[in-house]
Coordinates of C-alpha atoms and ligand atoms in Angstrom, one line a residue:
X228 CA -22.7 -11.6 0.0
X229 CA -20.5 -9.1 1.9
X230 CA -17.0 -10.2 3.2
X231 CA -15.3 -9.1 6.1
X232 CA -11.6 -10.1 6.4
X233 CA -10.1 -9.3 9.8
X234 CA -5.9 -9.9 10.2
X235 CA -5.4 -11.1 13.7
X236 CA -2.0 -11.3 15.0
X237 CA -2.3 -12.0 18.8
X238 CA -5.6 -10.5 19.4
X239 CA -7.0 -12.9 22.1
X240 CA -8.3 -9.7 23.9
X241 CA -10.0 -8.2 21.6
X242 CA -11.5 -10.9 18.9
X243 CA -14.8 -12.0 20.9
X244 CA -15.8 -8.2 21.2
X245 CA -15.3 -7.8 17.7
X246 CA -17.1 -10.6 16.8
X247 CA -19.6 -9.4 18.5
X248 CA -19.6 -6.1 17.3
X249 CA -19.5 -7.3 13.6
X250 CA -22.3 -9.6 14.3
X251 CA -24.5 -6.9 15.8
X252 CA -24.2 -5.0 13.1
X253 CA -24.8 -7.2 10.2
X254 CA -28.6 -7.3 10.1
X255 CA -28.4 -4.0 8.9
X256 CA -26.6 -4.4 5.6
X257 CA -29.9 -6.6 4.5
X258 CA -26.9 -9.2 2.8
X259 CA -25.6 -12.1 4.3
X260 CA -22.3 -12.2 5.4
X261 CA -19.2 -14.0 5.8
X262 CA -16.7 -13.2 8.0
X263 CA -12.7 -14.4 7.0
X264 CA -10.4 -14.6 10.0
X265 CA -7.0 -14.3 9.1
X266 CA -4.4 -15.7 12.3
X267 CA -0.8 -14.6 11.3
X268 CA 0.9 -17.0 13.3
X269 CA -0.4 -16.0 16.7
X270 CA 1.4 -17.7 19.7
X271 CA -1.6 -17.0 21.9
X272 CA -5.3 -18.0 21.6
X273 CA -6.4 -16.5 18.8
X274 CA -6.4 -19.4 16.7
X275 CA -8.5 -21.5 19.7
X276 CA -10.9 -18.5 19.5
X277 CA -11.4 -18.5 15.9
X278 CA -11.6 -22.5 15.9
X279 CA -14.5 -21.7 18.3
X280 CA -16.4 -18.9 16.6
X281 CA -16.4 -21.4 13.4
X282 CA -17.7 -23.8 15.0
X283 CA -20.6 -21.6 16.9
X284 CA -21.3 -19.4 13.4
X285 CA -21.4 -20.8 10.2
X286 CA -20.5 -17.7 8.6
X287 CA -17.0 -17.3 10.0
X288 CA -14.3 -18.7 8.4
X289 CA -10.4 -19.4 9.7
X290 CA -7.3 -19.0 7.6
X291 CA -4.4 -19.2 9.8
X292 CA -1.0 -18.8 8.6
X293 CA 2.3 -20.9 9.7
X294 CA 4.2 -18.4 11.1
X295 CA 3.9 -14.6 11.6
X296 CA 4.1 -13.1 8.0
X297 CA 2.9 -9.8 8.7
X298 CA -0.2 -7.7 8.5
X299 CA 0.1 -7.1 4.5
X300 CA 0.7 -10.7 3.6
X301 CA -2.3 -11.8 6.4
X302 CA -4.4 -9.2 4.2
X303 CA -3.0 -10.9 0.9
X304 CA -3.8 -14.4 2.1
X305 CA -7.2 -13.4 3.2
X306 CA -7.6 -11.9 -0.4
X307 CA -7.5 -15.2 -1.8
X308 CA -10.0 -16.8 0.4
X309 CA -12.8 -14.6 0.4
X310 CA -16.3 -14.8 -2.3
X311 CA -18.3 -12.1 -1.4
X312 CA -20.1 -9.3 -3.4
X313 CA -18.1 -6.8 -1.8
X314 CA -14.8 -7.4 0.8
X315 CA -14.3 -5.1 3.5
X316 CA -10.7 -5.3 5.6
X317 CA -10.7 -4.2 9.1
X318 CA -8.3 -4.7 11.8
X319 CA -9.0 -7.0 14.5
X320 CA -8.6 -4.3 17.4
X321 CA -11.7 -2.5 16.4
X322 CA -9.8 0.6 15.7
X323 CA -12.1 0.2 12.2
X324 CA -15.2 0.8 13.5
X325 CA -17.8 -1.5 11.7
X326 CA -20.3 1.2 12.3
X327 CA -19.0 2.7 9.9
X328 CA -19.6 -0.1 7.0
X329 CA -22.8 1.1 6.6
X330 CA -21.8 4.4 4.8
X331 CA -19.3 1.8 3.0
X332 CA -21.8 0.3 1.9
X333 CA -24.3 2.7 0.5
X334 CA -21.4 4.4 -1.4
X335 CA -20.7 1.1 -3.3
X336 CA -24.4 0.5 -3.9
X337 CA -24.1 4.1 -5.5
X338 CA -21.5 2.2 -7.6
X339 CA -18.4 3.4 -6.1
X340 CA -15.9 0.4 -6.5
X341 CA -13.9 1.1 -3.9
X342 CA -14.9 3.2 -0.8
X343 CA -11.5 3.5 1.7
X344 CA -11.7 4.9 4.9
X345 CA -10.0 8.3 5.7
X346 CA -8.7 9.2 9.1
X347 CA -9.1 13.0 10.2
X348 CA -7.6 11.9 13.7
X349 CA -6.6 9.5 16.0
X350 CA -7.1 8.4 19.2
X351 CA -5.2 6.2 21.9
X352 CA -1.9 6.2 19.4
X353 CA 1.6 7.3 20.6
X354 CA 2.8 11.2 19.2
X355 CA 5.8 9.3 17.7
X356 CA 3.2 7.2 15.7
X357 CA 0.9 10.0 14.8
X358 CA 3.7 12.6 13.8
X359 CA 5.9 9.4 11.3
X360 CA 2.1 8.5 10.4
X361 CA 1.9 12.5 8.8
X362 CA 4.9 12.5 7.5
X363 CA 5.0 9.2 5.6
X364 CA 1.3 10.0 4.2
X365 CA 2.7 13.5 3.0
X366 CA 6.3 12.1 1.9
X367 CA 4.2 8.8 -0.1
X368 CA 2.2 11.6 -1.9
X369 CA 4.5 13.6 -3.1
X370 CA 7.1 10.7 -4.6
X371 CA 4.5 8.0 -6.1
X372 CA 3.5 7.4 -9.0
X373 CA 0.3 6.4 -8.3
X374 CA -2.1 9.1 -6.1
X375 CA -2.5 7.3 -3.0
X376 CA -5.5 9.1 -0.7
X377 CA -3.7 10.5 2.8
X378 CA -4.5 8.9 5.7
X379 CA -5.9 6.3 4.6
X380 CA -4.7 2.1 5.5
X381 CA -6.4 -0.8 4.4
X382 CA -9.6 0.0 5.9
X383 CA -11.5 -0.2 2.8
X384 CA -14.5 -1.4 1.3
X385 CA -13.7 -3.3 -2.2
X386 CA -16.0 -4.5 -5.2
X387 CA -15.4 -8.5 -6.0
X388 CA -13.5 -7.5 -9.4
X389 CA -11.1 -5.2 -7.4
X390 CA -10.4 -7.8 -5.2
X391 CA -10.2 -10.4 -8.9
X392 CA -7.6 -7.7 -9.9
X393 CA -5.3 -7.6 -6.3
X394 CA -5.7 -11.4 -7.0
X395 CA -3.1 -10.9 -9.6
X396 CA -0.3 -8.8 -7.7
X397 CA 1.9 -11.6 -6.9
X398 CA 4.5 -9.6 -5.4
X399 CA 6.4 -9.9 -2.3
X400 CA 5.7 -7.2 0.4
X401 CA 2.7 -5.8 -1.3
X402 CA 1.5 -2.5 -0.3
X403 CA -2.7 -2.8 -0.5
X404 CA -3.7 0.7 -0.1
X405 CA -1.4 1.5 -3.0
X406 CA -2.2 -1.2 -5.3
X407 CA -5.8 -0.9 -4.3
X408 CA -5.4 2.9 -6.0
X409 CA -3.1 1.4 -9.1
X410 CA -6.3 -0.8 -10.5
X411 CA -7.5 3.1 -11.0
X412 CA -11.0 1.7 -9.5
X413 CA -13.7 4.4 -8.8
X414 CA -12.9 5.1 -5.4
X415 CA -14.8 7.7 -2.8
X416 CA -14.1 8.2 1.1
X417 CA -15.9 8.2 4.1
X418 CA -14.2 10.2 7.1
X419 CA -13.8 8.8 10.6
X420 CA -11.9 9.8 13.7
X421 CA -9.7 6.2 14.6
X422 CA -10.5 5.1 18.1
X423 CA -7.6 3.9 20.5
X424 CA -7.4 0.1 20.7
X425 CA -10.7 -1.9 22.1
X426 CA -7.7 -4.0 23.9
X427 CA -4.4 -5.1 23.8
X428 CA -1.6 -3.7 22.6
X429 CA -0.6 -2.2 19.1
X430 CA 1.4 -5.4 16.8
X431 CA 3.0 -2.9 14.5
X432 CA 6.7 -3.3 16.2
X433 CA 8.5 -0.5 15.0
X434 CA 10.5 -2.6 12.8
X435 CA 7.2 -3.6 11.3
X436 CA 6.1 0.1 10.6
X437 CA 9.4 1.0 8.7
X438 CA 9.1 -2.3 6.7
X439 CA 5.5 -1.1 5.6
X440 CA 6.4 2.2 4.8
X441 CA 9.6 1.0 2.9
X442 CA 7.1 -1.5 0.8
X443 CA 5.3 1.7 0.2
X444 CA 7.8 4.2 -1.2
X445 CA 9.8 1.4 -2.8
X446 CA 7.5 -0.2 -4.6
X447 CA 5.4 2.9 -5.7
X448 CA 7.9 5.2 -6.2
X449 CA 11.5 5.1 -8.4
X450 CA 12.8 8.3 -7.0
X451 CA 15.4 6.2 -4.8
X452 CA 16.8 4.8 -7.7
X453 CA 16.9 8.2 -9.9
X454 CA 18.1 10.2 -7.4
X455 CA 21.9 9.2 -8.7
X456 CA 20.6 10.6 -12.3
X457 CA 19.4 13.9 -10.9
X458 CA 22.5 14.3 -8.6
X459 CA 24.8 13.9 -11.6
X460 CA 23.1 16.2 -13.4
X461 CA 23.6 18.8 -10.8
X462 CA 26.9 18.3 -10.6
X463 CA 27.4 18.9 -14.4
X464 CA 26.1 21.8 -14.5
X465 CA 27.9 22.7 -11.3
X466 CA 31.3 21.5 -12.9
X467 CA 30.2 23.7 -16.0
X468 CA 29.6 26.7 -13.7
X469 CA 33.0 26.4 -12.5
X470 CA 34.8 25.5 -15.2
X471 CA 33.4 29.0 -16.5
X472 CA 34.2 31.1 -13.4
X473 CA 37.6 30.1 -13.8
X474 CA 38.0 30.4 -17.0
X475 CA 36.3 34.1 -16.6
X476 CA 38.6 34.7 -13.7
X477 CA 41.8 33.5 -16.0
X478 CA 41.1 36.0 -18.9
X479 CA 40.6 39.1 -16.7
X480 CA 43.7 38.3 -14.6
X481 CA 45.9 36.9 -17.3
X482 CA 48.8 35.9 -15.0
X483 CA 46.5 33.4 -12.7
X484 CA 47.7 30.4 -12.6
X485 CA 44.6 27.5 -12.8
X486 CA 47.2 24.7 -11.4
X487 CA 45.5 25.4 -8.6
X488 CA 41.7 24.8 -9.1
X489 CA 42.3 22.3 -12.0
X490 CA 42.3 19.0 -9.9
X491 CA 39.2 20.4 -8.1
X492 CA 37.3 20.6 -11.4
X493 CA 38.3 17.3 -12.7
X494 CA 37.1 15.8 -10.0
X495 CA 33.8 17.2 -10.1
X496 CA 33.3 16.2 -13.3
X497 CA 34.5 12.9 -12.6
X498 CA 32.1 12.8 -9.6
X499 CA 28.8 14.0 -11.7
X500 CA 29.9 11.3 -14.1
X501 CA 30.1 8.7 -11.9
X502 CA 26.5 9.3 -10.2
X503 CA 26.0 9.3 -14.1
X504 CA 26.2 6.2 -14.3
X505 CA 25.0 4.8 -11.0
X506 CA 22.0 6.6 -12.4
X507 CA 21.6 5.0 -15.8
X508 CA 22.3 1.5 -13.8
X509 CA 19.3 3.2 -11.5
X510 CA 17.4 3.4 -14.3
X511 CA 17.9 -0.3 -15.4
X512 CA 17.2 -1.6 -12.1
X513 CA 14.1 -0.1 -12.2
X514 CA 13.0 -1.3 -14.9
X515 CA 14.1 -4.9 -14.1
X516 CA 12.1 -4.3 -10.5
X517 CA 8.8 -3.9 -12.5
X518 CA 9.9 -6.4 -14.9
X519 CA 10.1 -9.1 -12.3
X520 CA 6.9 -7.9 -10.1
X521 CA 5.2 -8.7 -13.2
X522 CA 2.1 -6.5 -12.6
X523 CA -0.6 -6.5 -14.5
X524 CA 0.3 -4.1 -17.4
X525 CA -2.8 -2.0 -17.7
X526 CA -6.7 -2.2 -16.8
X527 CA -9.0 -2.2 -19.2
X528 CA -12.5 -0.5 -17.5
X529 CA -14.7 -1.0 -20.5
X530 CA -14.9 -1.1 -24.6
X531 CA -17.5 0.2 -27.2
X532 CA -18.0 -0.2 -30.4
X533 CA -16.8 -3.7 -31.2
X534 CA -18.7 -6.2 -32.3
X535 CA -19.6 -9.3 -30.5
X536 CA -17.1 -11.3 -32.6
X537 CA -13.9 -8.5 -32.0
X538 CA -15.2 -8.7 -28.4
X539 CA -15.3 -13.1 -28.2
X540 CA -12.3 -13.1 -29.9
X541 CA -10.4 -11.1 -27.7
X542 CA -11.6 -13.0 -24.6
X543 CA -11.0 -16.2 -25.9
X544 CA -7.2 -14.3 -26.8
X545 CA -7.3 -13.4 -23.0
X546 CA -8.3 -17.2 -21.9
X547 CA -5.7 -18.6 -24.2
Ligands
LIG616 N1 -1.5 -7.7 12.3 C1 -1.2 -8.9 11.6 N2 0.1 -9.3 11.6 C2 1.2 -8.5 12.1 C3 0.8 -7.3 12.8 C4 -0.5 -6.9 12.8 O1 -2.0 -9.6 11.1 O2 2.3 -8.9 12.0 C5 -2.9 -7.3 12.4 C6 -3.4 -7.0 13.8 O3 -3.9 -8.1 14.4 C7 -4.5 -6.0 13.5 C8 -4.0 -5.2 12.3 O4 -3.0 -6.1 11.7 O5 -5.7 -6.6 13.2 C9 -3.4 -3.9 12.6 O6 -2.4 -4.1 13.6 P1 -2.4 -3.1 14.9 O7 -3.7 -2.8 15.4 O8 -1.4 -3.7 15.9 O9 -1.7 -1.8 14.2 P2 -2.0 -0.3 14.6 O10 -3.4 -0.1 14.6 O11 -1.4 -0.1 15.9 O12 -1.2 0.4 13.5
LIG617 MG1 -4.7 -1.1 15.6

């Protein structure tokens, strides 16, 4: 079975055409399908809609949220409700076209376990949204840990054990795409240009973008917290520079007097001491961060050469 799970956040405008869309194209992926509805606390009619769609089509299912928890957690609730073969997210505003699940598809037949979709444009957004959009991709790739693919969001197509594995990523303000690329599943793209809006208006306040994109640095990244570390260490070697220069400058013109420039040079060493040790702390922190997210510590993607017995026991370890 193939899932679909759609976040919908006040999309009474757009839900019935996509729906429909979805549903027109399903006969093609020879499977059948379930289709998750996700309402994030809507105050419009979305809910009434999806109420209505369950109760025309088996195969859609309603999840709806108390209050408006935002797109990620909608995605995260979603996660826990859905049983297919292979979960596919899309937004509600058809901006994912399902045309393209086909090519999803194929690819994870192929045995690709995760196939994300990759944006080489886009359509119908505002310039401010496309030029942060660029920048955040670029700035996310160069400080996290994990390789995250550009351009990409949670568009994706994702095997049932991928989906078992973001099962276990309890934490708050979870960042999909990335952890979606930290299971290190076998993941391929398929390239699309992103379509403006079939309707209504974009949900992603502006607040809302810089809360995702501060999920996605902070939690992938612990450059923040080490920037303290490397700053101190600047700072020493600067202090040494100086201390040196003035020293040099002393011996060639003996008389000098380095009353001057001596309070200067303690307190750059005082200062590259201190962001010392707001570094170190940085370095605790961190470590207390991915203590408390409690991810899971590695993935395992297969074994050889045990025995049945080593293998059992281990499992029965795991279940224990
Ligand atoms: N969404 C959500 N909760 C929110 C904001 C958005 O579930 O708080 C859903 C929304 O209904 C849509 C998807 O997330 O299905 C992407 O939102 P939107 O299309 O507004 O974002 P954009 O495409 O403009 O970045
Ligand atoms: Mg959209």
């Amino acid at each position: 079975m193939i899932s679909l799970l759609i976040p919908c956040y006040n999309e009474q405008e757009v839900l019935l055409l996509t729906y429909e869309t979805v549903v027109a194209a399903a006969p093609r992926w020879g499977e059948p399908v379930e289709i998750v509805l996700v309402d994030d606390g809507s105050s419009d009619a979305t809910w009434e809609i999806i109420q209505s769609l369950c109760r025309r089509d088996p195969r859609v299912r309603g999840v709806r949220l108390a209050r408006n928890f935002g797109h990620q957690a909608a995605v995260g609730a979603g996660l826990d409700h859905v049983s297919g073969d292979a979960v596919i997210v899309l937004d509600a505003d058809l901006q994912d076209p399902p045309s393209l699940i086909d090519e999803m598809l194929a690819k994870w037949r192929q045995g690709h376990d995760v196939v994300y979709a990759q944006r080489t444009g886009r359509r119908g957004e505002s310039l401010f949204k496309k030029i942060t959009g660029h920048l955040f991709y670029r700035l996310l790739d160069r400080v996290n840990e994990v390789p995250i693919p550009r351009d990409t969001g949670d568009f994706a197509l994702m095997d049932a054990r991928v989906v078992a594995l973001l099962r276990q990523f309890r934490e708050h303000g979870p960042f999909w795409r990335g952890l979606r690329c930290w299971t290190g599943a076998k993941q391929t793209a398929v390239k699309f240009e992103r379509p403006a809006r079939a309707g209504g208006q974009t949900k992603y306040t502006f607040r809302k973008m810089a809360r995702l994109a501060a999920d996605g640095l902070l939690s992938f990244s612990s450059l923040p917290l080490r920037m303290p570390l490397y700053l101190g260490a600047a700072l020493m070697v600067i202090s040494i520079l100086a201390t040196a220069v003035c020293f040099g400058w002393w011996l060639l013109a003996p008389g000098a007097s380095i009353s001057a420039v001596a309070p200067w040079l303690l307190v750059l060493y005082l200062a590259s001491a201190q962001f010392f040790c707001l570094g170190v702390m940085g370095e605790y922190i961190h470590r207390i961060y991915a203590e408390v997210r409690d991810r899971p510590r590695w993935v395992v993607r297969s074994t050889i050469g045990f025995t049945d017995e080593a293998q059992s026991s281990a499992e029965s370890r795991k279940a224990a």
